[in-house]
Short mmCIF file of N, CA and C in Angstrom, two decimals:
data_model
loop_
_atom_site.label_atom_id
_atom_site.label_comp_id
_atom_site.label_asym_id
_atom_site.label_seq_id
_atom_site.Cartn_x
_atom_site.Cartn_y
_atom_site.Cartn_z
N UNK L 10 -21.33 5.22 -23.59
CA UNK L 10 -21.56 5.20 -22.16
C UNK L 10 -20.64 6.18 -21.44
N UNK L 11 -19.35 6.14 -21.78
CA UNK L 11 -18.40 7.05 -21.13
C UNK L 11 -18.70 8.49 -21.53
N UNK L 12 -19.05 8.72 -22.80
CA UNK L 12 -19.40 10.07 -23.23
C UNK L 12 -20.65 10.57 -22.52
N UNK L 13 -21.60 9.69 -22.27
CA UNK L 13 -22.82 10.09 -21.56
C UNK L 13 -22.50 10.51 -20.13
N UNK L 14 -21.59 9.78 -19.46
CA UNK L 14 -21.19 10.15 -18.09
C UNK L 14 -20.44 11.47 -18.10
N UNK L 15 -19.54 11.63 -19.08
CA UNK L 15 -18.79 12.88 -19.18
C UNK L 15 -19.72 14.07 -19.42
N UNK L 16 -20.66 13.93 -20.35
CA UNK L 16 -21.59 15.02 -20.64
C UNK L 16 -22.53 15.31 -19.48
N UNK L 17 -22.93 14.27 -18.74
CA UNK L 17 -23.75 14.49 -17.55
C UNK L 17 -22.99 15.34 -16.54
N UNK L 18 -21.75 14.99 -16.28
CA UNK L 18 -20.94 15.76 -15.34
C UNK L 18 -20.62 17.16 -15.85
N UNK L 19 -20.43 17.29 -17.15
CA UNK L 19 -20.10 18.58 -17.74
C UNK L 19 -21.25 19.57 -17.60
N UNK L 20 -22.47 19.09 -17.71
CA UNK L 20 -23.63 19.96 -17.63
C UNK L 20 -24.33 19.88 -16.28
N UNK L 21 -23.63 19.40 -15.26
CA UNK L 21 -24.22 19.28 -13.93
C UNK L 21 -24.48 20.65 -13.31
N UNK L 22 -23.57 21.58 -13.52
CA UNK L 22 -23.74 22.96 -13.06
C UNK L 22 -23.64 23.88 -14.27
N UNK L 23 -24.30 25.03 -14.20
CA UNK L 23 -24.37 25.92 -15.36
C UNK L 23 -23.16 26.86 -15.46
N UNK L 24 -22.41 27.02 -14.40
CA UNK L 24 -21.32 27.99 -14.41
C UNK L 24 -20.14 27.55 -15.26
N UNK L 25 -19.43 28.54 -15.79
CA UNK L 25 -18.24 28.22 -16.58
C UNK L 25 -17.10 27.73 -15.70
N UNK L 26 -17.13 28.06 -14.40
CA UNK L 26 -16.11 27.57 -13.48
C UNK L 26 -16.16 26.05 -13.39
N UNK L 27 -17.37 25.48 -13.51
CA UNK L 27 -17.52 24.03 -13.43
C UNK L 27 -17.05 23.35 -14.70
N UNK L 28 -17.54 23.80 -15.84
CA UNK L 28 -17.22 23.13 -17.11
C UNK L 28 -15.81 23.43 -17.58
N UNK L 29 -15.24 24.54 -17.15
CA UNK L 29 -13.90 24.90 -17.63
C UNK L 29 -12.77 24.52 -16.70
N UNK L 30 -13.04 24.49 -15.39
CA UNK L 30 -11.95 24.28 -14.43
C UNK L 30 -12.16 23.01 -13.59
N UNK L 31 -13.29 22.92 -12.94
CA UNK L 31 -13.49 21.87 -11.93
C UNK L 31 -13.77 20.52 -12.57
N UNK L 32 -14.69 20.45 -13.52
CA UNK L 32 -15.07 19.15 -14.08
C UNK L 32 -13.93 18.42 -14.78
N UNK L 33 -13.07 19.08 -15.56
CA UNK L 33 -11.94 18.33 -16.14
C UNK L 33 -11.04 17.71 -15.08
N UNK L 34 -10.82 18.41 -13.96
CA UNK L 34 -10.00 17.85 -12.89
C UNK L 34 -10.70 16.66 -12.25
N UNK L 35 -11.98 16.82 -11.96
CA UNK L 35 -12.75 15.73 -11.35
C UNK L 35 -12.80 14.54 -12.30
N UNK L 36 -13.00 14.78 -13.57
CA UNK L 36 -13.07 13.70 -14.55
C UNK L 36 -11.75 12.94 -14.63
N UNK L 37 -10.63 13.66 -14.62
CA UNK L 37 -9.33 12.99 -14.63
C UNK L 37 -9.10 12.19 -13.36
N UNK L 38 -9.52 12.71 -12.21
CA UNK L 38 -9.40 11.94 -10.97
C UNK L 38 -10.25 10.68 -11.00
N UNK L 39 -11.45 10.77 -11.56
CA UNK L 39 -12.31 9.59 -11.69
C UNK L 39 -11.64 8.54 -12.58
N UNK L 40 -11.04 8.97 -13.68
CA UNK L 40 -10.36 8.03 -14.57
C UNK L 40 -9.17 7.36 -13.88
N UNK L 41 -8.44 8.13 -13.09
CA UNK L 41 -7.29 7.57 -12.36
C UNK L 41 -7.76 6.51 -11.37
N UNK L 42 -8.84 6.81 -10.63
CA UNK L 42 -9.36 5.86 -9.65
C UNK L 42 -9.88 4.60 -10.35
N UNK L 43 -10.54 4.76 -11.48
CA UNK L 43 -11.09 3.61 -12.21
C UNK L 43 -9.97 2.70 -12.72
N UNK L 44 -8.82 3.26 -13.01
CA UNK L 44 -7.69 2.44 -13.46
C UNK L 44 -6.95 1.83 -12.27
N UNK L 45 -6.74 2.61 -11.21
CA UNK L 45 -5.90 2.14 -10.11
C UNK L 45 -6.58 1.14 -9.18
N UNK L 46 -7.87 1.28 -8.92
CA UNK L 46 -8.52 0.36 -7.99
C UNK L 46 -8.47 -1.10 -8.45
N UNK L 47 -8.82 -1.41 -9.68
CA UNK L 47 -8.68 -2.82 -10.10
C UNK L 47 -7.22 -3.29 -10.11
N UNK L 48 -6.31 -2.38 -10.44
CA UNK L 48 -4.90 -2.75 -10.44
C UNK L 48 -4.43 -3.08 -9.02
N UNK L 49 -4.83 -2.28 -8.04
CA UNK L 49 -4.45 -2.55 -6.65
C UNK L 49 -5.10 -3.84 -6.16
N UNK L 50 -6.32 -4.09 -6.54
CA UNK L 50 -6.97 -5.34 -6.17
C UNK L 50 -6.27 -6.54 -6.78
N UNK L 51 -5.86 -6.41 -8.03
CA UNK L 51 -5.16 -7.50 -8.70
C UNK L 51 -3.82 -7.78 -8.01
N UNK L 52 -3.11 -6.75 -7.62
CA UNK L 52 -1.83 -6.94 -6.92
C UNK L 52 -2.06 -7.62 -5.58
N UNK L 53 -3.12 -7.23 -4.87
CA UNK L 53 -3.41 -7.85 -3.58
C UNK L 53 -3.69 -9.33 -3.74
N UNK L 54 -4.47 -9.71 -4.74
CA UNK L 54 -4.80 -11.12 -4.91
C UNK L 54 -3.66 -11.90 -5.56
N UNK L 55 -2.79 -11.26 -6.33
CA UNK L 55 -1.59 -11.94 -6.79
C UNK L 55 -0.65 -12.21 -5.62
N UNK L 56 -0.59 -11.29 -4.67
CA UNK L 56 0.20 -11.52 -3.46
C UNK L 56 -0.37 -12.69 -2.67
N UNK L 57 -1.70 -12.77 -2.56
CA UNK L 57 -2.33 -13.91 -1.89
C UNK L 57 -1.97 -15.21 -2.60
N UNK L 58 -2.03 -15.22 -3.92
CA UNK L 58 -1.67 -16.42 -4.68
C UNK L 58 -0.21 -16.81 -4.43
N UNK L 59 0.66 -15.81 -4.40
CA UNK L 59 2.08 -16.08 -4.16
C UNK L 59 2.28 -16.68 -2.77
N UNK L 60 1.60 -16.13 -1.77
CA UNK L 60 1.73 -16.64 -0.41
C UNK L 60 1.18 -18.07 -0.31
N UNK L 61 0.09 -18.35 -1.00
CA UNK L 61 -0.45 -19.71 -1.00
C UNK L 61 0.51 -20.68 -1.70
N UNK L 62 1.12 -20.25 -2.79
CA UNK L 62 2.07 -21.09 -3.50
C UNK L 62 3.29 -21.37 -2.63
N UNK L 63 3.80 -20.34 -1.96
CA UNK L 63 4.94 -20.55 -1.08
C UNK L 63 4.57 -21.47 0.08
N UNK L 64 3.35 -21.33 0.61
CA UNK L 64 2.90 -22.23 1.66
C UNK L 64 2.81 -23.66 1.18
N UNK L 65 2.36 -23.86 -0.05
CA UNK L 65 2.30 -25.21 -0.62
C UNK L 65 3.70 -25.78 -0.80
N UNK L 66 4.63 -24.95 -1.27
CA UNK L 66 6.00 -25.42 -1.49
C UNK L 66 6.70 -25.74 -0.17
N UNK L 67 6.33 -25.05 0.91
CA UNK L 67 6.93 -25.30 2.22
C UNK L 67 6.11 -26.29 3.04
N UNK L 68 5.13 -26.92 2.45
CA UNK L 68 4.26 -27.91 3.07
C UNK L 68 3.62 -27.34 4.34
N UNK L 69 2.95 -26.24 4.18
CA UNK L 69 2.15 -25.64 5.24
C UNK L 69 0.88 -25.09 4.61
N UNK L 70 -0.04 -24.64 5.44
CA UNK L 70 -1.35 -24.25 4.92
C UNK L 70 -1.34 -22.96 4.13
N UNK L 71 -0.54 -21.99 4.52
CA UNK L 71 -0.57 -20.70 3.85
C UNK L 71 -1.66 -19.82 4.44
N UNK L 72 -1.89 -18.65 3.87
CA UNK L 72 -2.88 -17.73 4.45
C UNK L 72 -4.31 -18.19 4.17
N UNK L 73 -4.94 -18.81 5.15
CA UNK L 73 -6.32 -19.25 4.98
C UNK L 73 -7.13 -18.95 6.23
N UNK L 74 -6.82 -17.88 6.91
CA UNK L 74 -7.46 -17.58 8.17
C UNK L 74 -8.72 -16.73 8.03
N UNK L 75 -8.81 -15.89 7.05
CA UNK L 75 -9.96 -14.99 6.93
C UNK L 75 -10.77 -15.32 5.68
N UNK L 76 -12.04 -15.52 5.88
CA UNK L 76 -12.93 -15.77 4.75
C UNK L 76 -12.80 -17.18 4.21
N UNK L 77 -13.64 -17.52 3.25
CA UNK L 77 -13.55 -18.86 2.66
C UNK L 77 -12.30 -18.99 1.80
N UNK L 78 -11.50 -20.02 2.07
CA UNK L 78 -10.26 -20.31 1.36
C UNK L 78 -9.25 -19.16 1.44
N UNK L 79 -9.40 -18.28 2.42
CA UNK L 79 -8.46 -17.19 2.58
C UNK L 79 -8.64 -16.04 1.62
N UNK L 80 -9.80 -15.94 0.96
CA UNK L 80 -10.00 -14.92 -0.06
C UNK L 80 -10.12 -13.51 0.51
N UNK L 81 -10.39 -13.39 1.80
CA UNK L 81 -10.47 -12.06 2.41
C UNK L 81 -9.16 -11.66 3.07
N UNK L 82 -8.12 -12.47 2.94
CA UNK L 82 -6.83 -12.16 3.55
C UNK L 82 -6.23 -10.84 3.06
N UNK L 83 -6.27 -10.50 1.75
CA UNK L 83 -5.73 -9.20 1.34
C UNK L 83 -6.45 -8.02 1.99
N UNK L 84 -7.76 -8.15 2.20
CA UNK L 84 -8.50 -7.07 2.86
C UNK L 84 -8.07 -6.97 4.32
N UNK L 85 -7.90 -8.11 4.98
CA UNK L 85 -7.43 -8.10 6.37
C UNK L 85 -6.03 -7.52 6.47
N UNK L 86 -5.17 -7.83 5.50
CA UNK L 86 -3.82 -7.27 5.48
C UNK L 86 -3.86 -5.75 5.31
N UNK L 87 -4.74 -5.26 4.45
CA UNK L 87 -4.85 -3.81 4.23
C UNK L 87 -5.37 -3.11 5.48
N UNK L 88 -6.37 -3.71 6.15
CA UNK L 88 -6.89 -3.11 7.39
C UNK L 88 -5.81 -3.08 8.45
N UNK L 89 -5.03 -4.16 8.56
CA UNK L 89 -3.95 -4.19 9.54
C UNK L 89 -2.90 -3.13 9.23
N UNK L 90 -2.56 -2.98 7.96
CA UNK L 90 -1.56 -1.98 7.57
C UNK L 90 -2.04 -0.57 7.89
N UNK L 91 -3.32 -0.29 7.63
CA UNK L 91 -3.83 1.05 7.84
C UNK L 91 -4.07 1.37 9.31
N UNK L 92 -4.31 0.36 10.15
CA UNK L 92 -4.60 0.63 11.56
C UNK L 92 -3.41 0.42 12.46
N UNK L 93 -2.36 -0.18 11.99
CA UNK L 93 -1.19 -0.43 12.82
C UNK L 93 -0.44 0.89 13.01
N UNK L 94 -0.19 1.24 14.25
CA UNK L 94 0.50 2.50 14.52
C UNK L 94 1.83 2.26 15.21
N UNK L 95 2.62 3.30 15.26
CA UNK L 95 3.89 3.28 15.95
C UNK L 95 3.69 3.99 17.28
N UNK L 96 3.70 3.25 18.36
CA UNK L 96 3.40 3.82 19.66
C UNK L 96 4.68 4.12 20.42
N UNK L 97 4.83 5.35 20.96
CA UNK L 97 6.04 5.69 21.71
C UNK L 97 6.26 4.78 22.92
N UNK L 98 5.20 4.24 23.51
CA UNK L 98 5.36 3.36 24.67
C UNK L 98 6.02 2.04 24.30
N UNK L 99 5.98 1.67 23.05
CA UNK L 99 6.58 0.41 22.61
C UNK L 99 7.94 0.62 21.97
N UNK L 100 8.59 1.72 22.26
CA UNK L 100 9.93 1.95 21.74
C UNK L 100 9.99 2.71 20.44
N UNK L 101 8.88 3.18 19.93
CA UNK L 101 8.90 3.92 18.68
C UNK L 101 8.60 5.38 18.92
N UNK L 102 8.12 6.05 17.91
CA UNK L 102 7.69 7.42 18.08
C UNK L 102 8.42 8.43 17.24
N UNK L 103 9.56 8.08 16.68
CA UNK L 103 10.28 9.06 15.87
C UNK L 103 10.13 8.80 14.39
N UNK L 104 9.39 7.80 14.01
CA UNK L 104 9.14 7.54 12.60
C UNK L 104 10.16 6.60 12.00
N UNK L 105 9.99 6.27 10.73
CA UNK L 105 10.89 5.31 10.09
C UNK L 105 12.23 5.95 9.76
N UNK L 106 13.26 5.14 9.83
CA UNK L 106 14.59 5.58 9.46
C UNK L 106 15.11 4.60 8.43
N UNK L 107 15.51 5.09 7.30
CA UNK L 107 16.04 4.23 6.24
C UNK L 107 17.55 4.19 6.35
N UNK L 108 18.13 3.07 6.73
CA UNK L 108 19.59 3.00 6.84
C UNK L 108 20.24 3.26 5.50
N UNK L 109 21.29 4.02 5.51
CA UNK L 109 22.00 4.33 4.27
C UNK L 109 21.47 5.58 3.61
N UNK L 110 20.17 5.70 3.49
CA UNK L 110 19.60 6.87 2.84
C UNK L 110 19.60 8.07 3.78
N UNK L 111 19.39 7.85 5.06
CA UNK L 111 19.25 8.96 5.99
C UNK L 111 20.48 9.18 6.85
N UNK L 112 21.33 8.17 7.03
CA UNK L 112 22.42 8.29 7.98
C UNK L 112 23.80 8.15 7.37
N UNK L 113 23.93 8.40 6.12
CA UNK L 113 25.25 8.39 5.51
C UNK L 113 25.73 7.00 5.15
N UNK L 114 26.99 6.93 4.74
CA UNK L 114 27.51 5.69 4.20
C UNK L 114 27.79 4.64 5.27
N UNK L 115 28.03 5.03 6.52
CA UNK L 115 28.40 4.02 7.52
C UNK L 115 27.24 3.07 7.84
N UNK L 116 26.01 3.57 7.89
CA UNK L 116 24.87 2.68 8.14
C UNK L 116 24.58 1.83 6.91
N UNK L 117 24.71 2.41 5.73
CA UNK L 117 24.47 1.65 4.52
C UNK L 117 25.51 0.57 4.29
N UNK L 118 26.76 0.85 4.65
CA UNK L 118 27.81 -0.15 4.47
C UNK L 118 27.58 -1.34 5.40
N UNK L 119 27.03 -1.08 6.58
CA UNK L 119 26.75 -2.17 7.49
C UNK L 119 25.64 -3.07 6.98
N UNK L 120 24.75 -2.53 6.19
CA UNK L 120 23.66 -3.34 5.65
C UNK L 120 24.15 -4.27 4.54
N UNK L 121 25.27 -3.96 3.94
CA UNK L 121 25.76 -4.79 2.86
C UNK L 121 26.35 -6.10 3.37
N UNK L 122 26.96 -6.09 4.55
CA UNK L 122 27.57 -7.31 5.09
C UNK L 122 27.37 -7.37 6.59
N UNK L 123 27.57 -8.55 7.16
CA UNK L 123 27.39 -8.70 8.59
C UNK L 123 25.94 -9.00 8.93
N UNK L 124 25.71 -9.23 10.23
CA UNK L 124 24.36 -9.61 10.62
C UNK L 124 23.56 -8.47 11.20
N UNK L 125 24.18 -7.35 11.53
CA UNK L 125 23.41 -6.24 12.07
C UNK L 125 24.16 -4.92 11.88
N UNK L 126 23.43 -3.84 12.04
CA UNK L 126 23.98 -2.50 11.92
C UNK L 126 23.80 -1.82 13.26
N UNK L 127 24.80 -1.06 13.69
CA UNK L 127 24.67 -0.33 14.93
C UNK L 127 24.58 1.15 14.58
N UNK L 128 23.44 1.75 14.87
CA UNK L 128 23.22 3.17 14.59
C UNK L 128 22.39 3.74 15.72
N UNK L 129 22.78 4.88 16.21
CA UNK L 129 22.06 5.56 17.31
C UNK L 129 21.90 4.66 18.53
N UNK L 130 22.92 3.89 18.86
CA UNK L 130 22.90 3.00 20.01
C UNK L 130 21.78 1.97 19.95
N UNK L 131 21.36 1.58 18.77
CA UNK L 131 20.35 0.53 18.59
C UNK L 131 20.89 -0.47 17.57
N UNK L 132 20.51 -1.71 17.73
CA UNK L 132 20.91 -2.73 16.77
C UNK L 132 19.80 -2.94 15.76
N UNK L 133 20.15 -3.01 14.50
CA UNK L 133 19.17 -3.16 13.43
C UNK L 133 19.59 -4.34 12.56
N UNK L 134 18.81 -5.43 12.54
CA UNK L 134 19.17 -6.55 11.65
C UNK L 134 19.18 -6.10 10.19
N UNK L 135 20.11 -6.63 9.43
CA UNK L 135 20.22 -6.21 8.03
C UNK L 135 19.07 -6.74 7.18
N UNK L 136 18.32 -7.73 7.68
CA UNK L 136 17.20 -8.23 6.91
C UNK L 136 16.01 -7.28 6.97
N UNK L 137 16.04 -6.29 7.85
CA UNK L 137 14.96 -5.31 7.95
C UNK L 137 15.31 -4.06 7.16
N UNK L 138 14.58 -3.74 6.11
CA UNK L 138 14.91 -2.54 5.33
C UNK L 138 14.58 -1.25 6.05
N UNK L 139 13.67 -1.27 7.01
CA UNK L 139 13.29 -0.07 7.74
C UNK L 139 13.43 -0.35 9.22
N UNK L 140 14.14 0.51 9.93
CA UNK L 140 14.30 0.37 11.37
C UNK L 140 13.52 1.46 12.06
N UNK L 141 12.81 1.11 13.10
CA UNK L 141 12.03 2.08 13.86
C UNK L 141 12.78 2.43 15.13
N UNK L 142 12.98 3.72 15.36
CA UNK L 142 13.72 4.16 16.55
C UNK L 142 12.77 4.64 17.59
#
């Protein structure tokens, strides 16, 4: 079956540019997508399972807002992640800043102890790995 798909794509165009250059790249990209998509889906649903387990342990419902039994929650989370923007009107606009990695040792040292870091005249709780300026 896989050889039939490969041969179909290999002989899709008659030029040597297709069979020698373009098709091997396209074929490798197809293989990467075929491996990564189920893996990403599995991670999303393992995260859902983890959230439901933590909700059960904390005696609360857990993520059950979208779809039957919350099965569409990973899709809703992905849509939210992809559509959520950083708006300058809400105090953002300069992009993410990683304390310690971007601002030297003084910001990173503050993240190791204490309850907050002071950098660029803004307070950043140490529980947040990324601060938006």
